[in-house]
Coordinates of C-alpha atoms in Angstrom, one line a residue:
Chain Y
X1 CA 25.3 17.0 -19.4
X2 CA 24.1 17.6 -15.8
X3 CA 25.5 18.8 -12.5
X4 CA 27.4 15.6 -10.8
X5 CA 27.8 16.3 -7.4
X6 CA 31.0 16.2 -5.5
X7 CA 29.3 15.9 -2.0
X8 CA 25.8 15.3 -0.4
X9 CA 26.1 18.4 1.0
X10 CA 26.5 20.2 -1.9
X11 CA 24.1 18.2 -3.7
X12 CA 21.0 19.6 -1.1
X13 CA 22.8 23.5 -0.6
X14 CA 19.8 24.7 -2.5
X15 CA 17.2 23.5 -0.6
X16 CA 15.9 26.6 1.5
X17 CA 13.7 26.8 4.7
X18 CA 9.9 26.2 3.5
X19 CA 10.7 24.3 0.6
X20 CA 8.4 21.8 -0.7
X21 CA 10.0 18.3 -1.3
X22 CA 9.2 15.0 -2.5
X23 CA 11.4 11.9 -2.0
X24 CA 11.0 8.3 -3.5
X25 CA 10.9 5.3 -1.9
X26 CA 8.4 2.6 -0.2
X27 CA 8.6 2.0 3.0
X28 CA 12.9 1.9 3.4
X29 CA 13.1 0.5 -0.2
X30 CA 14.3 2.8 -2.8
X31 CA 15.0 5.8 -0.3
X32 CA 17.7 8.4 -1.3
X33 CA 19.6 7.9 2.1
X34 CA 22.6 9.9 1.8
X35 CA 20.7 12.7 0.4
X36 CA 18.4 12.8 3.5
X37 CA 21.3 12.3 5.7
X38 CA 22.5 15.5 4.1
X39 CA 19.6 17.7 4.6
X40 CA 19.3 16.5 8.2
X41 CA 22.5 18.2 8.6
X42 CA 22.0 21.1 6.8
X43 CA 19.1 21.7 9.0
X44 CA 16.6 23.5 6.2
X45 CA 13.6 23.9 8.8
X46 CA 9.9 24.2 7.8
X47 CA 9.8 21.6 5.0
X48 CA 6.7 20.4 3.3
X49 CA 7.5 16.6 3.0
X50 CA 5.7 14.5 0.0
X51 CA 6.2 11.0 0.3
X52 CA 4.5 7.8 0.5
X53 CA 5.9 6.6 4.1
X54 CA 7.8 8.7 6.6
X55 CA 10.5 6.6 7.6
X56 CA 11.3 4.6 10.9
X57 CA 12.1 6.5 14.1
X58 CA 15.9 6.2 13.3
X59 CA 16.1 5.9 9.5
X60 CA 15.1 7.5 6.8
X61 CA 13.1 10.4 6.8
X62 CA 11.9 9.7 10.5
X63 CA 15.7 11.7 10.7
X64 CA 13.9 14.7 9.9
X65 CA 10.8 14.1 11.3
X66 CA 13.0 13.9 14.5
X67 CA 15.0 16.6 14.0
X68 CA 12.0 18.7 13.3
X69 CA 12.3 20.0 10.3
X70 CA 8.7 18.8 8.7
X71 CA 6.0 21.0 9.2
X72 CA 3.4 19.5 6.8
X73 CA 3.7 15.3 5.7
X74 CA 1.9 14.1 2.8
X75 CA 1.7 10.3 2.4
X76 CA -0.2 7.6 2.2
X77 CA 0.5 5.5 5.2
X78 CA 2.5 6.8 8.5
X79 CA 2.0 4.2 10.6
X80 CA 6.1 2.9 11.3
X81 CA 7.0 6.2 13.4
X82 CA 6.6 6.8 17.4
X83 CA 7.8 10.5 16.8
X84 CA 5.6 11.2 13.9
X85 CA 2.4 10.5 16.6
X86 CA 4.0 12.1 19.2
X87 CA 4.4 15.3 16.7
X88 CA 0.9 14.4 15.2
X89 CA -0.6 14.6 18.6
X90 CA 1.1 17.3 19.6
X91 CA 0.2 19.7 17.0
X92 CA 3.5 20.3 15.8
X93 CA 3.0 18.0 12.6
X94 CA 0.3 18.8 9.6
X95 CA -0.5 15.3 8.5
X96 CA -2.7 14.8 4.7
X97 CA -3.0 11.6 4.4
X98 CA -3.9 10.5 0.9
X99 CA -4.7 7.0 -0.6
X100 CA -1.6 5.6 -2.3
X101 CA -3.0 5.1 -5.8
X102 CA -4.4 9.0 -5.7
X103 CA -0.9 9.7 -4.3
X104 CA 1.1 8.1 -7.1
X105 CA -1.2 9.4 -9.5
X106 CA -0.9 13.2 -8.1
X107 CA 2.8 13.3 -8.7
X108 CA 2.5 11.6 -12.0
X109 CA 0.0 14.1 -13.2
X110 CA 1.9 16.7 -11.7
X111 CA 4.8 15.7 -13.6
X112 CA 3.0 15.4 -16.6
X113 CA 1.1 18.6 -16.8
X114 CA -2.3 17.4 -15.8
X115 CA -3.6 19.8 -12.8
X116 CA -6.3 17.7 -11.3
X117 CA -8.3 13.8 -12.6
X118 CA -10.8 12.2 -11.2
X119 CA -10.9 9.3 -9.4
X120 CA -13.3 6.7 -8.0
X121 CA -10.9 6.0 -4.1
X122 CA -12.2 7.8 -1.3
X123 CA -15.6 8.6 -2.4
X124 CA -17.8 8.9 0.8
X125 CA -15.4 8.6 3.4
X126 CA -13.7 11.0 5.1
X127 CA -11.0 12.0 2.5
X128 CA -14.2 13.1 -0.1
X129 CA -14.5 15.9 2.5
X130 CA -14.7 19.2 0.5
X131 CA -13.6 17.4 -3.1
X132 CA -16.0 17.9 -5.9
X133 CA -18.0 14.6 -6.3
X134 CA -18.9 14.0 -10.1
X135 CA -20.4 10.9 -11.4
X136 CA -19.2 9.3 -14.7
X137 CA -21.4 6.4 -16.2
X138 CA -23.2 6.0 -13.0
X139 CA -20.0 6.1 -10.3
X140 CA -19.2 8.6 -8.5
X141 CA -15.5 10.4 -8.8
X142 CA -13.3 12.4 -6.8
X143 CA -11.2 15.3 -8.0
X144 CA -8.1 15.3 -7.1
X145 CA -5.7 17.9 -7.9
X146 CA -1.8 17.1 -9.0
X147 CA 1.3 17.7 -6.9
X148 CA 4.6 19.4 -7.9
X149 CA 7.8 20.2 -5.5
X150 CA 10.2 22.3 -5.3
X151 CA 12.8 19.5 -5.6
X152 CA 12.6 15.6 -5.7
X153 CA 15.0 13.9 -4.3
X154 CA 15.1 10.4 -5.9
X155 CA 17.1 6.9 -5.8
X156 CA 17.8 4.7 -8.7
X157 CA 20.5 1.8 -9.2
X158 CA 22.3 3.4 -12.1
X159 CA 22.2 6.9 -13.8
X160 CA 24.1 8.1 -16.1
X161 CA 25.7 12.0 -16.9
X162 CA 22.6 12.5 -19.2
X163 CA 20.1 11.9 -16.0
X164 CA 19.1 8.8 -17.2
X165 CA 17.7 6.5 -14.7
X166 CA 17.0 3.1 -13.9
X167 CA 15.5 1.3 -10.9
X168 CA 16.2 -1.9 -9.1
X169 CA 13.2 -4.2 -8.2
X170 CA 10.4 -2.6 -5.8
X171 CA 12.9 0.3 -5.2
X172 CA 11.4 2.1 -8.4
X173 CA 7.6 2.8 -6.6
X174 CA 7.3 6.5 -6.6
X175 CA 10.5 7.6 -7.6
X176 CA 9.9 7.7 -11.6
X177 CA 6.9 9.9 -10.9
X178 CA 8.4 11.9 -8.4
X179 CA 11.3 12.9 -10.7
X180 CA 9.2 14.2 -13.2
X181 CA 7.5 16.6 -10.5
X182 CA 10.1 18.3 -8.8
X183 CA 11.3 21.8 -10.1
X184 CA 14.3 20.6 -9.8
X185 CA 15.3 16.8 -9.4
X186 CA 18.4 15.4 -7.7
X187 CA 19.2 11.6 -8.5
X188 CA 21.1 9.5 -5.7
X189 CA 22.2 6.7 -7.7
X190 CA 24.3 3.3 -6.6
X191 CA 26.4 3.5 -9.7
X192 CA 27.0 6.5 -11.9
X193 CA 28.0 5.1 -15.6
X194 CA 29.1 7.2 -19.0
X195 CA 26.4 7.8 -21.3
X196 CA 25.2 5.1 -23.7
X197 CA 26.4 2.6 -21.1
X198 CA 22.4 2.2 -20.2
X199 CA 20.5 0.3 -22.6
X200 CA 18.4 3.4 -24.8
X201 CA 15.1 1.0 -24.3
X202 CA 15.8 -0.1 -20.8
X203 CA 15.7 3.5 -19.1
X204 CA 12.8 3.8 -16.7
X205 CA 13.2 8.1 -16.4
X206 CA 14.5 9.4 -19.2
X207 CA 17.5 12.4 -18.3
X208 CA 14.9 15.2 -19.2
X209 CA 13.5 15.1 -15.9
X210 CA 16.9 14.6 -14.2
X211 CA 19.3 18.3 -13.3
X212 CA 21.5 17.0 -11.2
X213 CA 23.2 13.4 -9.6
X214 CA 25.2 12.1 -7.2
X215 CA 26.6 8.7 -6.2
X216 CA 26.2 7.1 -2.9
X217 CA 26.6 3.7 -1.4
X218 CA 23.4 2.6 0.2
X219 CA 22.9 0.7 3.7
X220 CA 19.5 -0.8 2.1
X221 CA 18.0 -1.4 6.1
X222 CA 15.4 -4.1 5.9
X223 CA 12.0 -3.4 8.2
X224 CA 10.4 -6.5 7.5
X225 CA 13.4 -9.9 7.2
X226 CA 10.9 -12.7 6.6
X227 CA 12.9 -16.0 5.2
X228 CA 12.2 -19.2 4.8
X229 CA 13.9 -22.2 6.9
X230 CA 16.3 -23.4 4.5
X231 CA 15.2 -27.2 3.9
Chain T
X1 CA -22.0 -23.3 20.6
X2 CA -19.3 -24.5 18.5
X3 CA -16.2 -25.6 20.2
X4 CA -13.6 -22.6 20.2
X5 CA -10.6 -23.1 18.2
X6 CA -7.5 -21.5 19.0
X7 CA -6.4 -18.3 17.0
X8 CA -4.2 -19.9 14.8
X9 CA -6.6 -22.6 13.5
X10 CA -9.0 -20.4 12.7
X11 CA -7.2 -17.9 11.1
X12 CA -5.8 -21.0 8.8
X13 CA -9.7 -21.8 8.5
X14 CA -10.2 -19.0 7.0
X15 CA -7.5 -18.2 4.7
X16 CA -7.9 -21.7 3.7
X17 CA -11.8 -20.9 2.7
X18 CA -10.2 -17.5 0.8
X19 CA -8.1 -19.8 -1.1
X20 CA -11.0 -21.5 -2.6
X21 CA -12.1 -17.7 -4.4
X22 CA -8.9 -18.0 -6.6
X23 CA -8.9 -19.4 -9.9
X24 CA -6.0 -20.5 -12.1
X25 CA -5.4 -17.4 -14.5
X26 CA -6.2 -15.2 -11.8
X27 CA -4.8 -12.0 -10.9
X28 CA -4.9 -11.6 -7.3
X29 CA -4.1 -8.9 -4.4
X30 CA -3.9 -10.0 -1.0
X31 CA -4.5 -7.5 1.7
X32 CA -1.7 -7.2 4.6
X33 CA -2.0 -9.5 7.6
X34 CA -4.8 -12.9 7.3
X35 CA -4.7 -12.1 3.9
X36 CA -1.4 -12.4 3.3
X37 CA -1.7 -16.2 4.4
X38 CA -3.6 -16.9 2.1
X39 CA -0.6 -17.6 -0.6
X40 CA 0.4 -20.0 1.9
X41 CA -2.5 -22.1 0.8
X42 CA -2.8 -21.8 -3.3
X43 CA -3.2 -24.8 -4.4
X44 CA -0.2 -26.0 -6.7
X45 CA -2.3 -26.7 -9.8
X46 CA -3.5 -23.6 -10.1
X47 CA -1.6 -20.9 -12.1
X48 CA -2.2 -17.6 -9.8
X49 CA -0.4 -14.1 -10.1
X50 CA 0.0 -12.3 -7.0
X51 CA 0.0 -8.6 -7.2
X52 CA 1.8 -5.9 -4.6
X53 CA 0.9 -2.3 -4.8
X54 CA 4.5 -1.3 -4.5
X55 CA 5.2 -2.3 -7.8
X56 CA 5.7 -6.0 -8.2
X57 CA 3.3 -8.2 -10.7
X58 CA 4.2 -11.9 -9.3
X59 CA 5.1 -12.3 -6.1
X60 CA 6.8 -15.4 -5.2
X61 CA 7.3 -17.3 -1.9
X62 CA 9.5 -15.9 1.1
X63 CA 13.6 -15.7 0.1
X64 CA 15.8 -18.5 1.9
X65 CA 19.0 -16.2 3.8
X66 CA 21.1 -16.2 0.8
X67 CA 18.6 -15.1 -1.7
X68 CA 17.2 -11.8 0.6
X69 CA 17.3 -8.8 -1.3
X70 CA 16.8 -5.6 0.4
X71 CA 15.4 -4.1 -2.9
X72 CA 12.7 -6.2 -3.1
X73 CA 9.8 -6.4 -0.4
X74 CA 6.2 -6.6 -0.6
X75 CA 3.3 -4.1 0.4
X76 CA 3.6 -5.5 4.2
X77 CA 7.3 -4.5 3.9
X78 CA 8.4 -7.8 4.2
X79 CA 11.3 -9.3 2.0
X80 CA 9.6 -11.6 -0.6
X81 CA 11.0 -13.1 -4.0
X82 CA 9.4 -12.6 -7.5
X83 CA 7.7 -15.5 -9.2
X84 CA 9.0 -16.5 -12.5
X85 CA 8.0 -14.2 -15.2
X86 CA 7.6 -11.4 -12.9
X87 CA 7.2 -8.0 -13.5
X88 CA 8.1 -4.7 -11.6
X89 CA 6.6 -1.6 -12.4
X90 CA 6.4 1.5 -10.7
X91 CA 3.7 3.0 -8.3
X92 CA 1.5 5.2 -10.6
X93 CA 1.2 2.2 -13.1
X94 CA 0.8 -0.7 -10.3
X95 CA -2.4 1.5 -9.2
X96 CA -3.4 2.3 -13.0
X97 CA -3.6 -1.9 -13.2
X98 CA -5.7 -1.9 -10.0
X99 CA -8.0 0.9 -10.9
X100 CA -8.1 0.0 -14.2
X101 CA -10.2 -3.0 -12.8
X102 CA -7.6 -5.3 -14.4
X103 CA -7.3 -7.7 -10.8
X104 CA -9.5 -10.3 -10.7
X105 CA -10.0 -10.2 -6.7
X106 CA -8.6 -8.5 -3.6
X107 CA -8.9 -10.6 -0.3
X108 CA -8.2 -7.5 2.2
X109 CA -9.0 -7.6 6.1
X110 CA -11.9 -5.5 7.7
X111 CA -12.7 -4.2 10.8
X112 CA -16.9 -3.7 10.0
X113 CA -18.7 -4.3 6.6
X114 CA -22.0 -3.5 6.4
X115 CA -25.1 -4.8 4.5
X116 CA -25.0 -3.2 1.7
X117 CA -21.1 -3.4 0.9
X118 CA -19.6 -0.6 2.7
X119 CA -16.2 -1.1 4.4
X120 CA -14.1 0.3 7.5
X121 CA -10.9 -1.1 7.6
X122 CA -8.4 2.2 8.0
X123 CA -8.9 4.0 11.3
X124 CA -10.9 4.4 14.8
X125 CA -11.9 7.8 15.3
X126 CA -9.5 8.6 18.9
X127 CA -6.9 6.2 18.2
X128 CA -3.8 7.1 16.2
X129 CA -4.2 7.5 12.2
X130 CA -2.0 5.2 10.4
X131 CA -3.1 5.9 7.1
X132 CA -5.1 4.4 4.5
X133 CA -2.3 2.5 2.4
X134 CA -4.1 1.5 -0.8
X135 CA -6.8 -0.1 0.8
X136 CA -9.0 2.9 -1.1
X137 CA -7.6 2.3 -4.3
X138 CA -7.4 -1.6 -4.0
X139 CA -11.6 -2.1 -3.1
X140 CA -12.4 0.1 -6.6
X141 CA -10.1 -1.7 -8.4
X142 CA -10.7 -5.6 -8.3
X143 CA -13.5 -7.3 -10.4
X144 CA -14.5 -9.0 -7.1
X145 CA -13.5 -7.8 -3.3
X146 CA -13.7 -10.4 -0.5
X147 CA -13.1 -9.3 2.8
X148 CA -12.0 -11.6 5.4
X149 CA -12.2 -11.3 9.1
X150 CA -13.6 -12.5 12.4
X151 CA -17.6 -12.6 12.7
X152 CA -17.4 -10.4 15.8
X153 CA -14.8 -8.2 17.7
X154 CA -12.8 -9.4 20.6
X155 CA -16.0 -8.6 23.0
X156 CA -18.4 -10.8 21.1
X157 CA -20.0 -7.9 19.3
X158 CA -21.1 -8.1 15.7
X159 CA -18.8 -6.4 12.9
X160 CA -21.4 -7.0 10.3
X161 CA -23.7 -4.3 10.9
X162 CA -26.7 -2.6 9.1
X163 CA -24.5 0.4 8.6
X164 CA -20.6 1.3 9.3
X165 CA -19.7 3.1 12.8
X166 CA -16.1 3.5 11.9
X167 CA -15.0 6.1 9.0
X168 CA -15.4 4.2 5.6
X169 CA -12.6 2.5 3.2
X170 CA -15.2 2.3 0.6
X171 CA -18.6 3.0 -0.4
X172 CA -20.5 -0.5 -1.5
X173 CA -17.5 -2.0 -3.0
X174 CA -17.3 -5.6 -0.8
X175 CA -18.5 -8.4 -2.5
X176 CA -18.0 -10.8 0.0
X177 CA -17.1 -12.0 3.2
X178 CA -15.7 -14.9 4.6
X179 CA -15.5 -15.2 8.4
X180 CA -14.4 -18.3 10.9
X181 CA -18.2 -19.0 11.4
X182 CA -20.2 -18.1 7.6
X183 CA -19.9 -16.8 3.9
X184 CA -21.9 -14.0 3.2
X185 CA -22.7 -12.1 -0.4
X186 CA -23.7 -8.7 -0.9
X187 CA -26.6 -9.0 -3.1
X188 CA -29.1 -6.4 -4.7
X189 CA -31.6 -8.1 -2.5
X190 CA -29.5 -7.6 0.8
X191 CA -26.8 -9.7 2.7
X192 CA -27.1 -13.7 2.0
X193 CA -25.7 -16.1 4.4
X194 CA -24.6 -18.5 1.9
X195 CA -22.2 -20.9 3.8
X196 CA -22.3 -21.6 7.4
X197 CA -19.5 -23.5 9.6
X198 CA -19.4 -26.4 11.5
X199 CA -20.9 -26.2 15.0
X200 CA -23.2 -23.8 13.6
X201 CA -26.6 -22.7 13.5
X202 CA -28.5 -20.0 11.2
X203 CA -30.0 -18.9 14.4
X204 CA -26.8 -18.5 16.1
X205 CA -25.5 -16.9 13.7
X206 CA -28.3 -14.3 12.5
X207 CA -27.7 -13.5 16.6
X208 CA -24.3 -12.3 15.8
X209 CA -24.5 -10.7 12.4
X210 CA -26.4 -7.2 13.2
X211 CA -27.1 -6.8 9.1
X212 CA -30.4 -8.3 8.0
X213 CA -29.5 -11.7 6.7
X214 CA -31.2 -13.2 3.6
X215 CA -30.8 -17.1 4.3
X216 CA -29.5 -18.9 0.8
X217 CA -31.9 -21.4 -0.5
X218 CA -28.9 -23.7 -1.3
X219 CA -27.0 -22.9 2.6
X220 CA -23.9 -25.1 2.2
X221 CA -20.9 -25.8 5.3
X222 CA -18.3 -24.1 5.4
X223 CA -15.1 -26.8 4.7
X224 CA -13.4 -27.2 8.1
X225 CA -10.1 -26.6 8.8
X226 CA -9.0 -30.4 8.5

């Protein structure tokens, strides 16, 4: 059985200054909210953020971005976030931008014991800067090295008390890989259920890679609304 | 000179020509922005499955109010439905498909290709970095990559050029591109002007294409927006 949570709060206590964390979600989709909420106020400084987006100015991790408490982003595309330039600019924000596939496929090997692959995005442009180039049946390669954290800090629709997760939708993107790579892996899920309650063959992270959940009711804000007139 | 269209139409000019590189059974990825129009036109007899890097195999056509899900978005963000028979999957395998070469085509935007297939897309050197996205991944990963974008930049200059100034996407992975004035392939032999549009001429627009262009023995017109 693993650690339930009683509080947000609790749930981050263990997350020190210069920690190294990864948190799921694309875009706003998929984002542990409460979880960041809680490290914003717990006010852990220093933090080495892995995740594909960082947030909107007021939402998500753009929170901690403008409460300063990101020294070093890796994602894949930044581009939502006014203080994130500002910081950029400023030099008081590392920024390693990698290509999303090579990101996604860093925290998967990370997670699955693989320390580096090679892989063909990025080869001669400015991201192949000091990688080893190798070519395989005439292409050329990149290597690119896997990622661990310290924690990941992940969001599923429903886990259970084993760790077992499963996703809604597009909010699964990197939060199946990303809870395979953290040291230690906190689940924010919409609905915590008994075990055997999720289907055996439906679960998209198995509890293994799971030490500890919480539940917590989700705002779900929506950067994008695009609907069609209705006829 | 032809007679200037506004934005709109030849935006919808083009998308309309990308539309005509999808075949029924394909699966596609569509770039954010122009390309993302071009769903708008698929024609209804063909049987298409649009990919987004987030993790959704069959995207379907925008939600009515009711039906908006804030789980489910596409790679621009934007709230979006799945077709029927859908499939969501997570990151690492959405990009394993696209690297894996399984996509039949990516229609993605550019900023400059050059003659021999190299793209910029992604950043200009001084301005702010956004961040690449999966445009890297995406232009390894398709069985054919068309680009889509104006023939020149908004002060007439050409952004098909003998080599890229801006930082590169990609390293000779277009295949070809479709602008509101021509359709051009990147061949061993170098770049062939294959189509031309309406209003036209080779001359004209050899003038605005810096790349050396190879003029197609079979040159056809580009269909017009009508």
């Amino acid at each position: 059985m693993k650690q339930i949570y009683s509080s947000f709060h609790e749930a981050v206590k263990d997350i020190k200054d210069h920690s190294t964390i990864m948190v799921g979600g694309f875009g706003l989709v998929g984002i542990p909210e409460n979880l960041i909420l809680a490290l914003v106020e717990s006010n852990v400084k220093h933090l080495t953020v892995i995740s594909n987006n960082c947030g909107v100015d007021d939402w998500g991790l753009g929170l901690l971005l403008k409460n300063k408490q990101i020294d070093k982003m890796i994602g894949s595309y930044v581009g939502e976030n006014k203080e994130f330039e500002r910081q950029v600019l400023a030099g008081e924000l590392e920024v390693e931008l990698t290509p999303q596939g090579t990101l996604a496929e860093k925290i998967r090997a990370g997670g699955a014991g693989i320390p580096a692959f090679y892989t063909p995005a990025g080869v001669g442009t400015p991201i192949a800067e000091g990688k080893e180039v190798r070519t395989f049946n005439g292409k050329e390669y990149l290597l690119q090295e896997g990622l661990t954290a310290d924690f990941s800090l992940v969001r599923a629709f429903r886990g259970d008390r084993h760790g077992n997760l499963v996703y809604n939708k597009t909010a699964r993107n990197f939060n199946p890989m990303m809870a395979a790579a953290g040291a230690v892996t906190i689940a924010e899920v919409e609905e915590l259920v008994e075990p055997g309650e999720l289907e055996a063959d439906a679960i998209h992270t198995p509890g293994i890679y799971v030490q500890g959940l919480i539940e917590g009711q989700q705002e779900k804000r929506i950067e994008r609304y695009t609907v069609k007139a209705e006829a | 000179m032809a007679v200037q269209k506004d934005k709109a139409a030849i935006r919808e000019m083009i998308a309309r020509r990308a539309e005509q590189e999808i075949k029924s059974g394909y699966y596609v990825n569509l770039g954010i922005g122009m390309p993302t129009m071009v769903a708008n036109y698929i024609q209804p007899d063909k049987e298409v499955v649009l990919q987004s890097e987030n993790g959704l195999l069959g995207i379907g056509r925008s939600p009515y109010e009711h039906e908006v899900d804030p789980d489910l978005i596409n790679a621009g963000k934007e709230t979006v439905t799945a077709s029927v028979g859908a499939a969501y999957c997570d990151s690492a395998e959405s990009f394993a498909m696209i690297r894996g070469e399984h996509l039949d085509l990516a229609i993605l935007g550019g900023m400059e290709v050059a003659e021999n297939g190299d793209l910029a897309n992604w950043m200009i050197p001084g301005k702010m970095i956004k961040g690449m996205g999966g445009a890297m991944d995406i232009v390894h990963g398709s069985k054919k990559v068309v680009i889509i974008m104006d023939h020149v930049n908004k002060h007439g200059d050409p952004k098909i050029l003998k080599e890229c100034k801006l930082p590169l996407t990609g390293k000779g992975v277009v295949d070809r591109i479709i602008t509101d004035r021509a359709v051009m392939d990147v061949t061993d032999e170098g770049l062939k002007l294959v189509e031309i549009a309406e209003g036209w001429t080779v001359d004209e627009i050899k003038e605005q294409t810096e790349a050396e262009l190879i003029i197609s023995d079979e040159l056809l017109k580009m269909p017009s927006s009508k």
